[in-house]
CSV table of C-alpha atoms and ligand atoms in Angstrom, one decimal:
chain,number,residue,atom,x,y,z
A,1,MET,CA,18.3,5.3,30.6
A,2,GLN,CA,20.7,3.1,28.9
A,3,LYS,CA,19.8,-0.3,30.9
A,4,GLN,CA,16.1,0.5,30.7
A,5,LEU,CA,16.6,1.3,27.1
A,6,LYS,CA,18.0,-2.3,26.8
A,7,GLU,CA,15.5,-3.6,28.3
A,8,TYR,CA,12.9,-2.6,27.1
A,9,LYS,CA,14.3,-3.3,23.1
A,10,LYS,CA,14.7,-7.0,24.4
A,11,THR,CA,11.6,-7.1,25.1
A,12,LEU,CA,10.0,-5.6,21.9
A,13,MET,CA,12.0,-7.7,19.7
A,14,GLU,CA,10.8,-10.8,21.5
A,15,LEU,CA,7.6,-9.4,20.8
A,16,LYS,CA,8.1,-9.7,17.2
A,17,ARG,CA,9.7,-12.9,17.0
A,18,LEU,CA,6.6,-14.0,18.5
A,19,GLU,CA,4.6,-11.9,15.9
A,20,GLY,CA,6.7,-13.5,13.6
A,21,ILE,CA,6.1,-17.1,15.1
A,22,SER,CA,1.9,-16.1,15.2
A,23,ALA,CA,2.5,-15.0,10.8
A,24,LEU,CA,4.3,-18.1,9.8
A,25,LEU,CA,1.2,-20.3,11.8
A,26,GLU,CA,-0.8,-18.0,9.5
A,27,TRP,CA,1.4,-18.2,6.2
A,28,ASP,CA,1.4,-22.3,6.3
A,29,GLN,CA,-2.3,-22.9,7.8
A,30,GLU,CA,-3.1,-21.3,4.2
A,31,ASN,CA,0.2,-22.9,2.0
A,32,GLN,CA,0.6,-26.1,3.1
A,33,MET,CA,-1.0,-27.5,6.2
A,34,PRO,CA,-3.4,-30.3,6.1
A,35,ALA,CA,-6.5,-29.7,6.2
A,36,LYS,CA,-7.3,-32.6,9.4
A,37,SER,CA,-4.8,-30.5,11.5
A,38,ILE,CA,-6.8,-27.6,11.6
A,39,LYS,CA,-8.3,-28.2,15.7
A,40,SER,CA,-4.4,-29.2,17.6
A,41,ARG,CA,-3.3,-25.6,14.7
A,42,SER,CA,-5.7,-24.2,15.9
A,43,GLU,CA,-4.9,-24.3,19.9
A,44,THR,CA,-1.4,-23.8,18.7
A,45,SER,CA,-1.2,-20.1,17.5
A,46,ALA,CA,-4.1,-19.2,20.6
A,47,LEU,CA,-1.1,-20.0,22.7
A,48,ILE,CA,1.1,-18.1,20.7
A,49,ALA,CA,-1.5,-15.4,20.8
A,50,LYS,CA,-1.5,-15.8,24.5
A,51,ILE,CA,1.8,-15.3,25.4
A,52,THR,CA,2.2,-12.5,22.6
A,53,HIS,CA,-0.6,-10.1,24.7
A,54,GLU,CA,0.7,-10.9,27.7
A,55,LYS,CA,4.1,-10.0,27.0
A,56,SER,CA,2.8,-7.1,25.0
A,57,THR,CA,0.7,-6.4,29.0
A,58,ASN,CA,2.9,-7.6,30.9
A,59,LYS,CA,3.0,-3.8,34.1
A,60,GLN,CA,6.4,-4.0,34.1
A,61,PHE,CA,6.8,-3.3,30.4
A,62,GLY,CA,3.8,-0.6,31.2
A,63,ASP,CA,5.7,0.5,33.7
A,64,LEU,CA,9.3,0.2,31.3
A,65,ILE,CA,7.7,1.9,28.0
A,66,ASN,CA,6.3,5.2,30.1
A,67,GLU,CA,9.2,5.8,32.3
A,68,LEU,CA,11.3,5.4,28.9
A,69,TYR,CA,8.4,7.6,27.6
A,70,GLU,CA,9.1,10.6,30.6
A,71,ASN,CA,12.9,10.6,29.3
A,72,SER,CA,12.5,10.4,25.6
A,73,ASP,CA,14.3,14.2,25.1
A,74,LYS,CA,17.3,12.0,25.9
A,75,LEU,CA,17.0,9.5,23.2
A,76,ASP,CA,17.8,9.8,20.2
A,77,PRO,CA,15.4,10.6,17.7
A,78,VAL,CA,14.5,6.7,15.9
A,79,GLU,CA,14.2,5.2,19.3
A,80,LYS,CA,12.2,8.5,20.8
A,81,ARG,CA,9.5,7.4,17.7
A,82,SER,CA,10.4,4.2,18.9
A,83,ILE,CA,8.7,4.5,22.0
A,84,GLU,CA,6.0,6.9,20.9
A,85,VAL,CA,4.6,4.3,18.8
A,86,THR,CA,5.0,1.3,20.9
A,87,LYS,CA,3.1,3.6,24.6
A,88,LYS,CA,0.7,4.2,21.9
A,89,ASN,CA,-0.4,0.6,21.5
A,90,TYR,CA,0.2,0.2,25.0
A,91,ASP,CA,-2.1,2.8,26.2
A,92,LYS,CA,-4.3,1.2,24.1
A,93,VAL,CA,-4.7,-2.0,25.0
A,94,VAL,CA,-4.2,-1.3,28.0
A,95,LYS,CA,-7.4,1.2,28.3
A,96,LEU,CA,-10.4,-2.1,27.4
A,97,PRO,CA,-11.4,-3.7,29.8
A,98,THR,CA,-10.4,-7.3,29.9
A,99,GLU,CA,-14.1,-8.6,29.9
A,100,PHE,CA,-14.5,-6.1,26.5
A,101,VAL,CA,-11.8,-7.4,25.2
A,102,GLU,CA,-12.9,-11.3,25.3
A,103,GLU,CA,-16.8,-10.2,24.9
A,104,PHE,CA,-15.8,-8.8,21.1
A,105,SER,CA,-13.6,-11.4,20.4
A,106,LYS,CA,-16.6,-14.2,20.9
A,107,LEU,CA,-18.7,-11.6,19.5
A,108,ARG,CA,-16.1,-11.2,15.9
A,109,SER,CA,-16.0,-15.2,15.5
A,110,LEU,CA,-19.7,-15.4,15.7
A,111,ALA,CA,-20.5,-12.8,13.5
A,112,GLN,CA,-18.3,-14.1,11.0
A,113,SER,CA,-19.2,-17.0,10.3
A,114,ALA,CA,-22.8,-16.0,10.9
A,115,TRP,CA,-21.9,-13.8,7.5
A,116,VAL,CA,-21.0,-16.6,5.8
A,117,GLU,CA,-24.4,-18.2,6.4
A,118,ALA,CA,-25.8,-15.4,5.4
A,119,LYS,CA,-24.0,-14.7,2.2
A,120,ALA,CA,-24.4,-18.8,1.0
A,121,LYS,CA,-28.2,-17.9,2.2
A,122,GLU,CA,-28.7,-14.6,0.2
A,123,ASN,CA,-30.1,-13.9,3.6
A,124,TYR,CA,-29.3,-10.7,5.4
A,125,LEU,CA,-31.2,-10.9,8.2
A,126,HIS,CA,-29.6,-13.7,9.7
A,127,PHE,CA,-25.9,-11.2,9.9
A,128,GLU,CA,-28.3,-8.6,10.6
A,129,PRO,CA,-28.1,-9.1,14.8
A,130,TYR,CA,-24.2,-9.3,14.3
A,131,LEU,CA,-23.9,-6.3,13.0
A,132,LYS,CA,-25.9,-4.1,14.7
A,133,LYS,CA,-23.4,-5.1,17.8
A,134,ILE,CA,-20.8,-5.0,16.1
A,135,ILE,CA,-21.9,-1.8,15.2
A,136,LYS,CA,-22.2,-1.0,19.1
A,137,PHE,CA,-19.0,-2.7,19.7
A,138,SER,CA,-17.1,-0.1,17.5
A,139,ARG,CA,-18.5,2.4,19.3
A,140,ASP,CA,-18.2,1.7,22.6
A,141,TYR,CA,-14.3,0.7,21.7
A,142,ALA,CA,-13.9,3.9,20.2
A,143,ARG,CA,-14.7,5.4,24.0
A,144,TYR,CA,-12.9,3.8,26.1
A,145,ILE,CA,-10.1,4.9,23.7
A,146,ASP,CA,-10.4,8.8,23.7
A,147,LYS,CA,-14.1,9.9,24.8
A,148,LYS,CA,-12.5,13.3,23.6
A,149,LYS,CA,-12.3,12.3,19.7
A,150,PRO,CA,-14.3,11.8,17.1
A,151,ILE,CA,-15.3,8.4,17.3
A,152,TYR,CA,-14.7,7.3,13.9
A,153,ASP,CA,-11.6,9.6,13.8
A,154,VAL,CA,-10.2,6.6,16.7
A,155,LEU,CA,-11.4,3.7,14.4
A,156,LEU,CA,-9.3,5.2,11.4
A,157,ASP,CA,-6.5,6.0,13.5
A,158,ASP,CA,-5.9,2.2,14.6
A,159,TYR,CA,-5.1,1.6,10.8
A,160,GLU,CA,-3.9,4.9,9.1
A,161,GLU,CA,-2.1,6.9,12.0
A,162,GLY,CA,-3.3,10.6,12.0
A,163,MET,CA,-5.7,10.3,9.7
A,164,THR,CA,-8.8,12.2,10.0
A,165,THR,CA,-12.8,11.8,9.2
A,166,THR,CA,-12.8,15.4,8.4
A,167,LYS,CA,-9.8,15.0,5.9
A,168,LEU,CA,-11.6,12.2,3.7
A,169,GLN,CA,-14.8,13.6,3.8
A,170,GLU,CA,-12.8,16.8,1.6
A,171,VAL,CA,-10.8,14.4,-0.1
A,172,PHE,CA,-13.4,12.0,-1.2
A,173,SER,CA,-16.5,14.7,-1.8
A,174,ASP,CA,-13.5,16.4,-4.6
A,175,LEU,CA,-13.2,12.4,-5.5
A,176,LYS,CA,-16.9,11.4,-6.0
A,177,ILE,CA,-17.8,14.9,-8.5
A,178,GLU,CA,-14.5,14.1,-11.0
A,179,LEU,CA,-15.1,10.4,-11.3
A,180,ILE,CA,-18.6,10.5,-11.9
A,181,GLU,CA,-17.8,13.4,-14.9
A,182,LEU,CA,-15.3,10.9,-15.5
A,183,LEU,CA,-16.7,7.8,-15.8
A,184,SER,CA,-19.5,9.2,-18.1
A,185,LYS,CA,-17.4,10.0,-20.4
A,186,ILE,CA,-14.7,7.0,-21.1
A,187,PRO,CA,-15.9,4.8,-24.0
A,188,THR,CA,-16.7,1.1,-23.0
A,189,LYS,CA,-14.4,-1.6,-25.3
A,190,GLU,CA,-15.6,-4.7,-26.4
A,191,ASN,CA,-14.1,-7.8,-23.9
A,192,LYS,CA,-11.2,-9.4,-25.8
A,193,LYS,CA,-9.7,-11.5,-22.7
A,194,SER,CA,-6.4,-11.7,-24.0
A,195,LEU,CA,-5.2,-13.7,-20.8
A,196,SER,CA,-7.9,-15.4,-20.2
A,197,SER,CA,-8.4,-17.3,-23.1
A,198,GLN,CA,-6.8,-21.1,-23.1
A,199,VAL,CA,-6.7,-23.7,-19.4
A,200,PHE,CA,-3.0,-22.0,-18.1
A,201,ASP,CA,-0.6,-25.1,-15.7
A,202,LYS,CA,0.1,-22.8,-12.6
A,203,ASP,CA,3.4,-24.7,-12.5
A,204,ILE,CA,3.9,-22.6,-15.9
A,205,THR,CA,2.7,-19.9,-14.6
A,206,ARG,CA,4.8,-19.6,-11.1
A,207,LYS,CA,8.2,-19.9,-13.2
A,208,PHE,CA,6.8,-17.3,-14.9
A,209,LEU,CA,5.9,-14.6,-12.1
A,210,LEU,CA,9.3,-15.8,-10.1
A,211,GLU,CA,11.4,-13.7,-13.5
A,212,MET,CA,9.0,-11.1,-14.1
A,213,THR,CA,8.9,-10.1,-9.6
A,214,LYS,CA,13.1,-10.1,-9.8
A,215,GLN,CA,13.4,-8.8,-12.7
A,216,ILE,CA,11.5,-5.9,-11.1
A,217,GLY,CA,14.0,-6.2,-7.6
A,218,PHE,CA,11.5,-8.0,-5.2
A,219,ASP,CA,15.2,-10.4,-3.6
A,220,TYR,CA,14.2,-14.6,-3.1
A,221,GLU,CA,17.3,-14.6,-0.9
A,222,ARG,CA,15.2,-12.7,1.8
A,223,GLY,CA,11.6,-13.8,0.7
A,224,ALA,CA,9.6,-16.2,-1.2
A,225,LEU,CA,6.4,-16.6,-3.7
A,226,GLY,CA,3.9,-19.0,-2.2
A,227,GLU,CA,0.1,-19.8,-2.9
A,228,VAL,CA,-2.9,-19.3,-1.2
A,229,HIS,CA,-6.5,-18.3,-2.0
A,230,HIS,CA,-6.7,-15.2,-1.2
A,231,PRO,CA,-3.2,-13.3,-2.9
A,232,PHE,CA,-1.7,-11.4,0.6
A,233,GLU,CA,1.6,-10.7,1.3
A,234,THR,CA,3.7,-11.3,4.7
A,235,SER,CA,6.5,-10.9,7.0
A,236,ILE,CA,7.7,-13.7,8.7
A,237,THR,CA,10.9,-11.7,10.1
A,238,GLU,CA,13.3,-8.5,8.2
A,239,ASP,CA,14.6,-10.7,6.1
A,240,ASP,CA,11.3,-13.7,5.5
A,241,ILE,CA,9.2,-11.7,3.4
A,242,ARG,CA,6.2,-13.7,2.2
A,243,ILE,CA,4.6,-13.3,-1.5
A,244,ASN,CA,1.4,-15.5,-2.0
A,245,VAL,CA,-1.1,-15.1,-5.4
A,246,SER,CA,-3.7,-18.2,-6.7
A,247,TYR,CA,-3.1,-19.5,-9.9
A,248,PRO,CA,-7.4,-19.7,-11.1
A,249,GLU,CA,-7.0,-22.2,-13.8
A,250,LYS,CA,-8.1,-20.1,-16.9
A,251,TYR,CA,-7.8,-16.6,-15.8
A,252,LEU,CA,-4.2,-15.8,-16.2
A,253,ALA,CA,-4.3,-11.9,-16.2
A,254,TYR,CA,-5.1,-12.8,-12.2
A,255,SER,CA,-2.4,-14.5,-11.6
A,256,ILE,CA,0.5,-12.0,-12.9
A,257,THR,CA,-1.6,-8.4,-11.6
A,258,ALA,CA,-1.4,-9.9,-7.8
A,259,ALA,CA,1.8,-10.9,-7.6
A,260,ILE,CA,2.9,-7.8,-9.1
A,261,HIS,CA,0.4,-5.6,-6.3
A,262,GLU,CA,2.2,-8.5,-3.8
A,263,ALA,CA,5.9,-7.3,-4.6
A,264,GLY,CA,4.5,-4.0,-4.6
A,265,HIS,CA,3.8,-5.1,-0.7
A,266,GLY,CA,7.3,-7.3,-0.2
A,267,LEU,CA,9.9,-4.5,-1.9
A,268,TYR,CA,8.4,-2.1,0.8
A,269,GLU,CA,9.2,-4.3,3.2
A,270,GLN,CA,12.2,-6.4,2.2
A,271,ASN,CA,13.7,-2.6,2.0
A,272,VAL,CA,13.3,-1.2,4.9
A,273,ASP,CA,17.0,0.3,6.2
A,274,LYS,CA,18.7,-1.5,9.0
A,275,LYS,CA,18.6,1.4,11.1
A,276,TYR,CA,14.7,0.0,12.0
A,277,HIS,CA,14.9,-3.5,12.4
A,278,GLU,CA,16.2,-3.8,15.9
A,279,THR,CA,12.4,-0.7,16.6
A,280,ALA,CA,9.1,-0.5,16.3
A,281,LEU,CA,9.3,1.2,13.2
A,282,GLY,CA,10.6,-1.3,11.0
A,283,HIS,CA,8.1,-2.0,9.0
A,284,GLY,CA,5.7,-0.1,6.3
A,285,VAL,CA,3.8,2.6,8.5
A,286,SER,CA,0.7,2.4,7.2
A,287,LEU,CA,-1.8,0.7,5.2
A,288,GLY,CA,-3.1,3.6,3.3
A,289,ILE,CA,0.5,4.0,2.3
A,290,HIS,CA,1.7,0.5,2.3
A,291,GLU,CA,-1.4,-0.3,-0.3
A,292,SER,CA,0.2,3.1,-2.7
A,293,GLN,CA,3.5,0.8,-3.3
A,294,SER,CA,1.3,-2.4,-4.2
A,295,ARG,CA,-1.4,-0.1,-5.9
A,296,LEU,CA,1.5,2.1,-8.0
A,297,LEU,CA,3.1,-1.1,-8.8
A,298,GLU,CA,-0.1,-3.0,-10.6
A,299,ASN,CA,-2.0,-0.1,-12.2
A,300,MET,CA,1.2,2.9,-13.2
A,301,ILE,CA,3.8,0.3,-13.6
A,302,GLY,CA,2.1,-3.7,-14.2
A,303,ARG,CA,-0.7,-3.0,-16.4
A,304,SER,CA,1.8,-0.4,-18.6
A,305,GLU,CA,3.0,-0.4,-22.2
A,306,ALA,CA,6.1,-0.4,-21.1
A,307,PHE,CA,5.9,-2.7,-19.0
A,308,TRP,CA,3.9,-5.6,-21.8
A,309,LYS,CA,6.3,-4.3,-24.5
A,310,PHE,CA,9.3,-6.3,-21.7
A,311,PHE,CA,6.9,-8.7,-20.8
A,312,LEU,CA,4.5,-9.8,-22.9
A,313,PRO,CA,7.6,-11.7,-25.6
A,314,LYS,CA,9.3,-13.7,-21.8
A,315,LEU,CA,5.5,-14.9,-21.7
A,316,LYS,CA,5.7,-16.1,-24.7
A,317,LYS,CA,8.4,-17.8,-24.1
A,318,TYR,CA,6.9,-19.9,-21.9
A,319,TYR,CA,3.6,-20.3,-23.6
A,320,PRO,CA,4.4,-19.8,-27.2
A,321,SER,CA,0.0,-20.6,-27.3
A,322,LEU,CA,-0.3,-16.6,-26.4
A,323,ASP,CA,1.5,-16.3,-29.8
A,324,LYS,CA,-0.5,-14.2,-31.6
A,325,ILE,CA,-1.3,-11.9,-28.7
A,326,LYS,CA,-0.1,-8.1,-28.7
A,327,VAL,CA,1.2,-5.5,-26.5
A,328,GLU,CA,-2.3,-3.4,-27.0
A,329,ASP,CA,-4.5,-6.4,-26.7
A,330,VAL,CA,-3.1,-7.4,-23.0
A,331,VAL,CA,-3.1,-3.7,-22.1
A,332,GLY,CA,-6.2,-3.0,-23.1
A,333,ASP,CA,-7.7,-6.4,-21.6
A,334,LEU,CA,-6.2,-4.6,-18.6
A,335,ASN,CA,-7.2,-1.4,-18.2
A,336,ARG,CA,-10.8,-2.2,-19.5
A,337,VAL,CA,-13.4,0.1,-17.1
A,338,THR,CA,-16.5,-0.8,-16.3
A,339,SER,CA,-19.1,-0.5,-13.1
A,340,SER,CA,-19.2,-3.8,-11.0
A,341,PHE,CA,-20.8,-5.0,-7.9
A,342,ILE,CA,-18.3,-6.5,-6.5
A,343,ARG,CA,-15.0,-4.3,-4.7
A,344,THR,CA,-12.4,-6.7,-5.3
A,345,GLU,CA,-13.0,-7.4,-8.9
A,346,ALA,CA,-13.6,-3.3,-9.7
A,347,ASP,CA,-10.5,-1.8,-12.1
A,348,GLU,CA,-8.5,1.1,-10.4
A,349,VAL,CA,-11.7,4.2,-12.1
A,350,THR,CA,-15.2,2.7,-10.1
A,351,TYR,CA,-13.1,1.1,-7.3
A,352,ASN,CA,-12.5,4.2,-5.0
A,353,MET,CA,-16.2,4.4,-5.8
A,354,HIS,CA,-16.4,1.6,-4.0
A,355,ILE,CA,-15.0,2.5,-0.9
A,356,ILE,CA,-16.9,5.7,-0.6
A,357,LEU,CA,-20.3,4.1,-0.5
A,358,ARG,CA,-18.5,2.1,2.7
A,359,PHE,CA,-17.3,5.1,4.3
A,360,GLU,CA,-20.2,6.9,4.2
A,361,LEU,CA,-22.2,4.5,5.3
A,362,GLU,CA,-19.8,3.6,7.7
A,363,LEU,CA,-20.9,7.3,9.0
A,364,LEU,CA,-24.3,7.1,8.9
A,365,LEU,CA,-24.3,3.8,10.9
A,366,LEU,CA,-21.6,4.8,14.0
A,367,ASP,CA,-24.1,7.8,14.0
A,368,GLU,CA,-27.4,5.7,14.7
A,369,GLU,CA,-28.4,8.0,11.4
A,370,LEU,CA,-28.8,4.6,9.4
A,371,SER,CA,-30.2,1.9,11.5
A,372,THR,CA,-29.0,-2.0,10.2
A,373,LYS,CA,-32.4,-2.7,9.2
A,374,ASP,CA,-32.4,-0.7,6.6
A,375,LEU,CA,-28.9,-1.0,5.2
A,376,PRO,CA,-29.6,-2.7,2.3
A,377,GLU,CA,-32.0,-0.3,1.0
A,378,GLU,CA,-29.6,2.4,1.2
A,379,TRP,CA,-26.9,0.1,-0.3
A,380,ASP,CA,-28.6,-0.5,-3.0
A,381,LYS,CA,-29.8,3.6,-3.6
A,382,MET,CA,-25.9,4.9,-2.9
A,383,MET,CA,-24.6,2.4,-5.4
A,384,HIS,CA,-27.2,3.0,-7.5
A,385,GLU,CA,-25.9,7.0,-7.5
A,386,LEU,CA,-22.5,6.0,-6.9
A,387,LEU,CA,-22.0,3.7,-9.9
A,388,GLY,CA,-26.1,3.1,-11.8
A,389,ILE,CA,-26.1,-0.1,-11.2
A,390,LYS,CA,-28.3,-1.8,-8.6
A,391,PRO,CA,-27.1,-5.4,-6.7
A,392,LYS,CA,-30.2,-8.4,-7.6
A,393,LYS,CA,-28.5,-10.2,-4.7
A,394,ILE,CA,-27.6,-9.3,-1.6
A,395,SER,CA,-24.3,-11.9,-2.0
A,396,LYS,CA,-23.3,-9.4,-4.5
A,397,GLY,CA,-24.2,-6.0,-2.4
A,398,VAL,CA,-24.2,-5.4,1.7
A,399,LEU,CA,-22.5,-8.9,2.2
A,400,GLN,CA,-19.8,-9.4,-0.2
A,401,ASP,CA,-17.0,-8.1,2.1
A,402,VAL,CA,-16.1,-9.8,4.9
A,403,HIS,CA,-14.8,-6.9,7.2
A,404,TRP,CA,-17.1,-6.0,8.5
A,405,SER,CA,-17.9,-9.2,10.7
A,406,ILE,CA,-15.1,-9.3,11.4
A,407,GLY,CA,-15.3,-5.7,13.3
A,408,ALA,CA,-13.0,-4.3,10.8
A,409,VAL,CA,-14.7,-0.8,10.8
A,410,GLY,CA,-12.9,2.7,9.6
A,411,TYR,CA,-11.1,-0.3,7.7
A,412,PHE,CA,-12.4,0.0,4.0
A,413,PRO,CA,-10.9,4.2,3.3
A,414,THR,CA,-7.0,3.2,3.5
A,415,TYR,CA,-7.9,0.7,0.2
A,416,ALA,CA,-8.9,4.4,-1.6
A,417,LEU,CA,-6.1,6.0,0.5
A,418,GLY,CA,-4.0,3.7,-1.2
A,419,ASN,CA,-5.0,4.8,-4.3
A,420,LEU,CA,-4.9,8.6,-3.5
A,421,ASN,CA,-1.6,7.9,-2.6
A,422,ALA,CA,-0.4,5.9,-5.2
A,423,GLY,CA,-1.7,9.1,-7.9
A,424,GLN,CA,0.1,11.7,-5.7
A,425,LEU,CA,3.9,10.0,-5.6
A,426,TRP,CA,3.4,8.3,-9.5
A,427,ASN,CA,3.1,12.5,-10.1
A,428,LYS,CA,6.2,13.2,-8.3
A,429,PHE,CA,8.2,9.8,-9.5
A,430,ILE,CA,7.5,10.3,-13.6
A,431,SER,CA,8.3,14.6,-13.1
A,432,GLU,CA,11.7,13.4,-12.0
A,433,ASN,CA,12.4,10.3,-14.5
A,434,LYS,CA,10.7,11.1,-17.5
A,435,LYS,CA,12.1,7.9,-18.9
A,436,TRP,CA,10.9,5.7,-16.4
A,437,GLU,CA,8.6,4.4,-20.0
A,438,SER,CA,11.7,3.7,-22.1
A,439,GLU,CA,13.7,2.3,-19.1
A,440,VAL,CA,10.8,-0.3,-17.8
A,441,ALA,CA,10.6,-1.4,-21.7
A,442,LYS,CA,14.0,-2.2,-21.5
A,443,GLY,CA,13.5,-4.2,-18.4
A,444,ASP,CA,15.1,-1.4,-16.8
A,445,PHE,CA,13.3,-1.0,-12.7
A,446,THR,CA,16.9,0.4,-11.4
A,447,SER,CA,14.8,4.3,-11.2
A,448,TYR,CA,11.5,3.1,-9.7
A,449,PHE,CA,13.7,1.0,-7.1
A,450,ASN,CA,15.7,3.5,-6.7
A,451,TRP,CA,13.0,6.7,-6.1
A,452,PHE,CA,10.8,4.4,-3.6
A,453,LYS,CA,13.9,3.3,-1.8
A,454,GLU,CA,15.1,6.7,-1.3
A,455,ASN,CA,11.6,8.2,-0.6
A,456,ILE,CA,9.0,5.6,1.4
A,457,TRP,CA,10.5,2.1,2.3
A,458,ARG,CA,13.6,3.0,3.4
A,459,HIS,CA,11.4,5.0,6.4
A,460,GLY,CA,9.5,2.3,7.3
A,461,GLY,CA,7.7,3.7,10.6
A,462,TYR,CA,9.5,6.9,11.1
A,463,TYR,CA,7.3,9.4,9.9
A,464,LYS,CA,3.2,9.5,10.6
A,465,PRO,CA,1.9,8.8,6.9
A,466,ARG,CA,0.8,12.2,6.2
A,467,ASP,CA,3.8,13.5,7.0
A,468,LEU,CA,5.8,11.3,4.9
A,469,MET,CA,3.3,11.9,1.9
A,470,ILE,CA,4.5,15.7,2.2
A,471,LYS,CA,8.0,15.1,2.3
A,472,ALA,CA,8.0,12.9,-0.5
A,473,THR,CA,5.8,15.0,-2.4
A,474,GLY,CA,6.0,18.6,-0.8
A,475,GLU,CA,2.1,18.3,-0.3
A,476,ASP,CA,-0.8,16.9,2.0
A,477,LEU,CA,-2.9,14.3,0.6
A,478,ASN,CA,-5.2,15.2,-2.1
A,479,ALA,CA,-7.4,13.7,-4.8
A,480,LYS,CA,-6.0,16.5,-7.8
A,481,TYR,CA,-3.4,14.2,-8.8
A,482,PHE,CA,-4.7,10.5,-8.4
A,483,VAL,CA,-7.2,11.9,-11.0
A,484,GLU,CA,-4.7,13.9,-13.3
A,485,TYR,CA,-3.3,10.0,-14.2
A,486,LEU,CA,-6.8,8.4,-15.0
A,487,ASN,CA,-7.7,11.1,-17.3
A,488,LYS,CA,-4.8,11.4,-18.7
A,489,LYS,CA,-4.9,7.7,-18.9
A,490,TYR,CA,-8.3,6.8,-20.4
A,491,LEU,CA,-9.5,9.8,-21.9
A,492,GLY,CA,-6.4,11.0,-23.6
B,501,ZN,ZN1,-2.8,-5.0,-1.1
């Protein structure tokens, strides 16, 4: 087995490095690439993607994976799980007919440009025929992968291994009831705009963000801070993790919360145990767990009074004009709850309603209980039920998100899972670290860093998401702790 294992690991690492090249090209495209190089760059990216695809679907590699999988009882647990993950991905790719993959890929790029145009023109009917096909292709995709499983379970599994529709329905139905109740009780606060009162300088803000994320624990010897339109984190290699933010001139709070959020993703990636680096487990395990690490750092810590007790004086050194702003102004500003149309701008209470809405609509569309023609009407009706508002423009309603146009159906729930996992982990963390507030108020993030490294980060992809949550908190995923956290924070 040793010879085969060595061979497998060699190909696995080569694939990982190729993926790193793709990630670097994408990162650069957002950061530095001159506008006119888009054509040659997309050829470069397509070539790397082709080489990666050929290598990962190669028959010899497949035989090797199958042989190792059949003998996996002879391997140590880490290699065994690595083979399991690789086999699962390999099986998925080879189950799909080449024609289907090509057609779906073509459809996605057409659908995406149709979506851009439809959104700009406020014309849903321009996008509707593409969406109809996307839903059909998603259904076919699920059938190719696993005929026996419910369609939505197969789609979900691509993003959150082991999660099921039934489990989500159970968790979301509790959450919905609790959130409606909570929203009716939260008092509306006046809009003070403490951190959006002037024009801010990009270079100065960047210096503050570097100091802040470093203090939290992000390692700049193995990472970097970039500038993009839409903030994201990307891993080029295990020792090169890039977090990226944007700098809207008048919206300092946006740059700061984005940096904290992306640092949460970055810390997870930077602190996976070295023993997983040369396996298929060398990264965060799923989108729902990844998002829990970013949301927890951003919302539970980054929007807390303790955090701003320490960082507001630092920020004032960079921006003396903020001198009169008080900690409570910033904290109030960063924690305002109000129903809004756009998911990405929603506060932490109303955010999950946006996800529940998309989840329920996706189920109806896939089950053919709702046609894409009737989707806008159903969207508005549900939004009114959940948030008490109705969008006046289609660009602020059903056309706001890019996801469906790129074929990401079954993806949205991972955003809500991020919040729920964060609530559950936060409850456990604070019960074991009662002094977190006084520590953070002194700029000491050691307890936070050590707890999450020990319970989440170091495990990489070894445990499946739900097993990891049980291991870290003693319980399977549930909405209880997130709701408790919100109640305590907003109702006192
Ligand atoms: Zn995120």
